[in-house]
PDB file of C-alpha atoms in Angstrom:
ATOM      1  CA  UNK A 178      49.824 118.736 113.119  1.00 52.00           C
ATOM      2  CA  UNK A 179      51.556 116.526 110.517  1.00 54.00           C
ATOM      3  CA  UNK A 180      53.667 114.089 111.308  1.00 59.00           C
ATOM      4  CA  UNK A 181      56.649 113.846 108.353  1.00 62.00           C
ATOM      5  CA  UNK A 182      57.773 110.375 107.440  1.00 59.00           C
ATOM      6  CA  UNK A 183      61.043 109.407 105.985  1.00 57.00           C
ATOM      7  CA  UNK A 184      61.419 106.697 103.837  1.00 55.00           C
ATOM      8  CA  UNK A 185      65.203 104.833 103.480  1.00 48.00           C
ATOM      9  CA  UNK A 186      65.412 102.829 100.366  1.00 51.00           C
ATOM     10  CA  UNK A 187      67.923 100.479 100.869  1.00 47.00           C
ATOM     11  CA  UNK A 188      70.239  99.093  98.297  1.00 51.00           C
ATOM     12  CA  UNK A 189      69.957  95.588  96.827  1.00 52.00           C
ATOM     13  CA  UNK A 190      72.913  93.379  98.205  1.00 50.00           C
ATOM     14  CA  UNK A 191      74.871  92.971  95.176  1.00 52.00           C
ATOM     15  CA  UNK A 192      75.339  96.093  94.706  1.00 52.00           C
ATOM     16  CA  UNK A 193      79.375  97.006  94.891  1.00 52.00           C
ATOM     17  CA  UNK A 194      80.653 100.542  95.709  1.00 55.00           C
ATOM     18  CA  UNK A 195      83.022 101.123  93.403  1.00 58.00           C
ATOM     19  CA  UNK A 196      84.994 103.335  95.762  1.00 68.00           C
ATOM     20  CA  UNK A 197      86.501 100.032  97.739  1.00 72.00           C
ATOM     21  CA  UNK A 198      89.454  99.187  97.404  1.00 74.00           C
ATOM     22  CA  UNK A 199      90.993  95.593  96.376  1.00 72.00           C
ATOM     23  CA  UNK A 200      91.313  94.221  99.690  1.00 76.00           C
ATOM     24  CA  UNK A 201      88.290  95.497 101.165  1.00 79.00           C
ATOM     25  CA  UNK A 202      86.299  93.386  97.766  1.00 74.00           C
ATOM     26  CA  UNK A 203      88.776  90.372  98.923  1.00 76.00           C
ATOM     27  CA  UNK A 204      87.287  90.440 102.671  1.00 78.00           C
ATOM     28  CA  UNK A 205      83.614  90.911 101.223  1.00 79.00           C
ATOM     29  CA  UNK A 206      84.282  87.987  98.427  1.00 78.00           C
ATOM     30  CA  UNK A 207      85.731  85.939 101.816  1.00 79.00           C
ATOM     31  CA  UNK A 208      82.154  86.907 103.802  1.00 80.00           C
ATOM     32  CA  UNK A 209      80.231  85.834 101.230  1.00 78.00           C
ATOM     33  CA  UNK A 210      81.834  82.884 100.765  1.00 78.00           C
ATOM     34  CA  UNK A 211      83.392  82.704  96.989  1.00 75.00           C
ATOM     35  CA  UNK A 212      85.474  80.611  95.241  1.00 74.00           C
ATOM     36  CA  UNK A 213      89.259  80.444  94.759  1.00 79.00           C
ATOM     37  CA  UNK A 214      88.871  81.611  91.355  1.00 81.00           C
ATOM     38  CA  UNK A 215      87.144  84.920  92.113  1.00 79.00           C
ATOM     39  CA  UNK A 216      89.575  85.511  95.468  1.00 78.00           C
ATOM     40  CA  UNK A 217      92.585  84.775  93.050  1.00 83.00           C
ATOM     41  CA  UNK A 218      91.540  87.372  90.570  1.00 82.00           C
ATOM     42  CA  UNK A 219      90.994  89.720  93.431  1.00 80.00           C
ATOM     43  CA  UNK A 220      94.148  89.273  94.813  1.00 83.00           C
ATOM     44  CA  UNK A 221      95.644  89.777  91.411  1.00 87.00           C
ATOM     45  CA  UNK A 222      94.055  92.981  91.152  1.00 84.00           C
ATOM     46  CA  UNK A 223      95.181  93.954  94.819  1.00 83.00           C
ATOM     47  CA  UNK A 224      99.019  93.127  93.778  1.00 89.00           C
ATOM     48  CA  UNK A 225      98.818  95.956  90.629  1.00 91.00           C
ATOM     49  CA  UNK A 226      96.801  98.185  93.090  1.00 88.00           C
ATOM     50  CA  UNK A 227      99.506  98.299  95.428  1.00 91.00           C
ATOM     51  CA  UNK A 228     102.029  98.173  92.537  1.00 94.00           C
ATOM     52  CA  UNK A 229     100.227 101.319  91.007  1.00 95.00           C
ATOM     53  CA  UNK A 230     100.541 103.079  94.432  1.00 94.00           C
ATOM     54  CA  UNK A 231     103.735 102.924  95.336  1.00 96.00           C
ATOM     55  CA  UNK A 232     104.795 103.993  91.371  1.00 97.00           C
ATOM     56  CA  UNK A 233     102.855 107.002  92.073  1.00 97.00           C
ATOM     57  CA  UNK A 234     104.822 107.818  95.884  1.00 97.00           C
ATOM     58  CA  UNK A 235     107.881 107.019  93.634  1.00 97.00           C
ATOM     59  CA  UNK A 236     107.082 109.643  91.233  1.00 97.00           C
ATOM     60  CA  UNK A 237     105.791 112.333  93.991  1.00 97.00           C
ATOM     61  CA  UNK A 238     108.764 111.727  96.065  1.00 97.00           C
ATOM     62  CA  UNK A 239     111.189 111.955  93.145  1.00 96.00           C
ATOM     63  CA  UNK A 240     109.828 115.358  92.095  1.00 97.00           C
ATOM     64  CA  UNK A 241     109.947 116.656  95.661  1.00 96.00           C
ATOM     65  CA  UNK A 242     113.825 115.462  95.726  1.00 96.00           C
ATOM     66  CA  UNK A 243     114.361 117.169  92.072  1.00 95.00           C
ATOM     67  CA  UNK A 244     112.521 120.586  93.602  1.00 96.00           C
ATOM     68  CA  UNK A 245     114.944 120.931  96.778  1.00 92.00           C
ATOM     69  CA  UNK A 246     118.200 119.143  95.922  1.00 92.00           C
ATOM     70  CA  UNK A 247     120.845 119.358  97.959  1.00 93.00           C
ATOM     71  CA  UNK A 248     123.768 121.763  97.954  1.00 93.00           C
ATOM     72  CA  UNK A 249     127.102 119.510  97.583  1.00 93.00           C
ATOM     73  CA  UNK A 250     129.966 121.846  98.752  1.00 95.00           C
ATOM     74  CA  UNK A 251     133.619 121.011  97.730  1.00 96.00           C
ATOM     75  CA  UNK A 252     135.352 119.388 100.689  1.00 95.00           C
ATOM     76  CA  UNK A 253     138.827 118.607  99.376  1.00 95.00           C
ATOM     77  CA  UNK A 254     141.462 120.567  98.282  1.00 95.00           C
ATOM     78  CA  UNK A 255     144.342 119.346  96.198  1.00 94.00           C
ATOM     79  CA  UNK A 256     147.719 120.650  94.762  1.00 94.00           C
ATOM     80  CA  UNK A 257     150.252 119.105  93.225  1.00 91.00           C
ATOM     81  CA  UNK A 258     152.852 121.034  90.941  1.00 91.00           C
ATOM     82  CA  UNK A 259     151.272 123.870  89.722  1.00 94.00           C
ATOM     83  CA  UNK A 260     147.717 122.215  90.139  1.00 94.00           C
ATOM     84  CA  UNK A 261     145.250 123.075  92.523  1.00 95.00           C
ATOM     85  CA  UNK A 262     142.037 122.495  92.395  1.00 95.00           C
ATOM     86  CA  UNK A 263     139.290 121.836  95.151  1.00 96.00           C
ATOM     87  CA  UNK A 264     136.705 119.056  94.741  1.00 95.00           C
ATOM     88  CA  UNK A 265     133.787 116.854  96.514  1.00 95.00           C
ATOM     89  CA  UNK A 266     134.871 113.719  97.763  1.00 94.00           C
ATOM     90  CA  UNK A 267     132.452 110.951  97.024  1.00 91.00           C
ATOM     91  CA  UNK A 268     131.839 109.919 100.615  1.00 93.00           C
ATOM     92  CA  UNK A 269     130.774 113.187 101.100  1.00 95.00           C
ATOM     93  CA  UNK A 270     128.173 113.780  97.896  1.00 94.00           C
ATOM     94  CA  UNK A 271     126.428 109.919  98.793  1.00 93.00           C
ATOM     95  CA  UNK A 272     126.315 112.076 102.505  1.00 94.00           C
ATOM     96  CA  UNK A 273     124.307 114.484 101.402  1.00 95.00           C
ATOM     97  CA  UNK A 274     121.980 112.956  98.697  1.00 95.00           C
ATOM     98  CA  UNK A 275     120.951 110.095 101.577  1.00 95.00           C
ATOM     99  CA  UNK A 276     120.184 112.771 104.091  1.00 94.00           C
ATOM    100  CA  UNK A 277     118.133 114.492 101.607  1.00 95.00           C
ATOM    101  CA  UNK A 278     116.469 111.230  99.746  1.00 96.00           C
ATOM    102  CA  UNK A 279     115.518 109.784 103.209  1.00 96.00           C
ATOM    103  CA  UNK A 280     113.062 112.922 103.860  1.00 94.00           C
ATOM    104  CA  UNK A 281     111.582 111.948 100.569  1.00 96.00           C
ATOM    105  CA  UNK A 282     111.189 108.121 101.935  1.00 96.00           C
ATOM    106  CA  UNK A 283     113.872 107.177  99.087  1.00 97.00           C
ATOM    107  CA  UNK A 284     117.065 105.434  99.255  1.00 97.00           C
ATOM    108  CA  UNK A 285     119.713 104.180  96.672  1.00 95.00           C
ATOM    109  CA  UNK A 286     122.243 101.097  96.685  1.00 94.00           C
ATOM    110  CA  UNK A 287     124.815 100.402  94.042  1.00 92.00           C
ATOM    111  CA  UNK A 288     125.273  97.295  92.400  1.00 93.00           C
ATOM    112  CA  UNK A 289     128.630  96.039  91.153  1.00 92.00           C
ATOM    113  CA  UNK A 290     128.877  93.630  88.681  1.00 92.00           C
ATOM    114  CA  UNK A 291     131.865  91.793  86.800  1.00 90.00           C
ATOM    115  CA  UNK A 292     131.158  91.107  83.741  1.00 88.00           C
ATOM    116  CA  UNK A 293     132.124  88.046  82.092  1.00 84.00           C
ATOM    117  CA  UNK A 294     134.039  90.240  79.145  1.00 85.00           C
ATOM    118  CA  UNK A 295     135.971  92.169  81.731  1.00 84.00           C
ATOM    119  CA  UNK A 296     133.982  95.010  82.793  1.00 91.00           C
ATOM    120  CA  UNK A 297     132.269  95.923  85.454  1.00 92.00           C
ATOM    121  CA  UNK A 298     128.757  97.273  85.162  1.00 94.00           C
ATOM    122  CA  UNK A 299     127.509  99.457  88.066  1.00 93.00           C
ATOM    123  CA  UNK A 300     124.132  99.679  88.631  1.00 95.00           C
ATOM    124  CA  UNK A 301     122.171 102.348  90.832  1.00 95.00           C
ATOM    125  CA  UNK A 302     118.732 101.236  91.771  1.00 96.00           C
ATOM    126  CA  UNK A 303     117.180 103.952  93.545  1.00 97.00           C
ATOM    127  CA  UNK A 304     113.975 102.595  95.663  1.00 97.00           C
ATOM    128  CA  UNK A 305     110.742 104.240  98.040  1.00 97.00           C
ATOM    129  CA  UNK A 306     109.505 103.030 100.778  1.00 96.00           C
ATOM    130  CA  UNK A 307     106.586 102.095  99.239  1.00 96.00           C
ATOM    131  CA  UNK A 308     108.624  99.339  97.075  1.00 95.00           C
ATOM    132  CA  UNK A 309     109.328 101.021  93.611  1.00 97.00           C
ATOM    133  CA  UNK A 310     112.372 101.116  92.615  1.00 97.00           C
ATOM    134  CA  UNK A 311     114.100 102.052  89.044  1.00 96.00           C
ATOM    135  CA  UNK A 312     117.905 101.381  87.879  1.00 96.00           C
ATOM    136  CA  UNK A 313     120.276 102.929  85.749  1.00 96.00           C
ATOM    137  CA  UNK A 314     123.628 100.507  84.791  1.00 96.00           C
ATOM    138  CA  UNK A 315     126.928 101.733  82.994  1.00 95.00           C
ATOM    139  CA  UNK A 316     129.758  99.252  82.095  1.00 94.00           C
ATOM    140  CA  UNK A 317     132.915 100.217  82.014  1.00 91.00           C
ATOM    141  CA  UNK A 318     136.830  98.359  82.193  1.00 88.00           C
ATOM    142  CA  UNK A 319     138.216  98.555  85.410  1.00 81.00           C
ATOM    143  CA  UNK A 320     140.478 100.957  85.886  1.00 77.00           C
ATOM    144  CA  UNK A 321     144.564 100.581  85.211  1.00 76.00           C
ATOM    145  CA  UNK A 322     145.945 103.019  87.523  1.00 67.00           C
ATOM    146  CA  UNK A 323     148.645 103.099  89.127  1.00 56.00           C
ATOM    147  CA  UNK A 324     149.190 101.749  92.679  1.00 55.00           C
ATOM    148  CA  UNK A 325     148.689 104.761  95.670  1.00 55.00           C
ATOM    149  CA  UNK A 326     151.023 104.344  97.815  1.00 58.00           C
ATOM    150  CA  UNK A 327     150.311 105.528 101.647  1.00 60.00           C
ATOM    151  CA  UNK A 328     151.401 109.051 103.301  1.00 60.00           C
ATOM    152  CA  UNK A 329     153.870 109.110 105.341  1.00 61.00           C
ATOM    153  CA  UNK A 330     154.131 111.730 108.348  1.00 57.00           C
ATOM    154  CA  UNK A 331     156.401 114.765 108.510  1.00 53.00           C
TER     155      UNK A 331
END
């Protein structure tokens, strides 16, 4: 009978899989004791990692909202003279984009700003989970209208 032997070659020590990721190198640069410089670079590198990640969830969870948006029904009706017309109140439309953003792990906020020329800029920064956000801002005078007053009961 012959006895098979198996031979395990095993790597050299300084040899790096490439498939780590940032903060698996940082822990291994921390083990084998290395300098601030090379743990600062590392961490660098870890920040855009994670930067780079969440960009791409962004992007993946944008195009899932885009595929299945959802269906805004009008909720208000309104007549006055010989004007009628039925519409979506905002309330309702923010309603149901959060509901379906928040399956997506996105949100949005609105920024108001006043502007030192007299306008007010209002800014919609819509963000994932993950940390990316992006913003879109339009300016615009406020609006002159004229004063609503209350309704008063039959």
């Amino acid at each position: 009978m012959s006895q098979q032997t198996e031979i395990i070659k095993a790597e050299p020590a300084s040899v790096v899989n490439i498939n780590r990721t940032p903060m698996e190198l940082i822990n291994l640069c921390v083990e084998r004791g290395q300098g601030l410089d090379q743990l600062s670079k590392l961490m660098e590198l870890h920040q855009d990692f994670e930067r780079y990640e969440a960009e791409k969830a962004f992007f993946k969870a944008m195009a899932g909202f885009q595929a299945d948006p959802p269906e805004v029904f009008k909720n208000k009706s309104v007549a006055f003279g010989k004007t009628k017309y039925e519409h979506a109140t905002l309330d309702h439309v923010v309603d149901e984009i959060r509901a379906k953003m928040k399956s997506h792990g996105l949100t949005f906020i609105w920024d108001l700003d006043d502007l030192d020329n007299g306008t007010i800029r209002c800014t919609c920064v819509i963000r994932h989970e993950l940390g990316h956000a992006t913003r879109v801002a339009m300016s615009a005078p406020p609006a002159k209208s004229r004063q609503i007053k209350p309704r008063q009961s039959p």
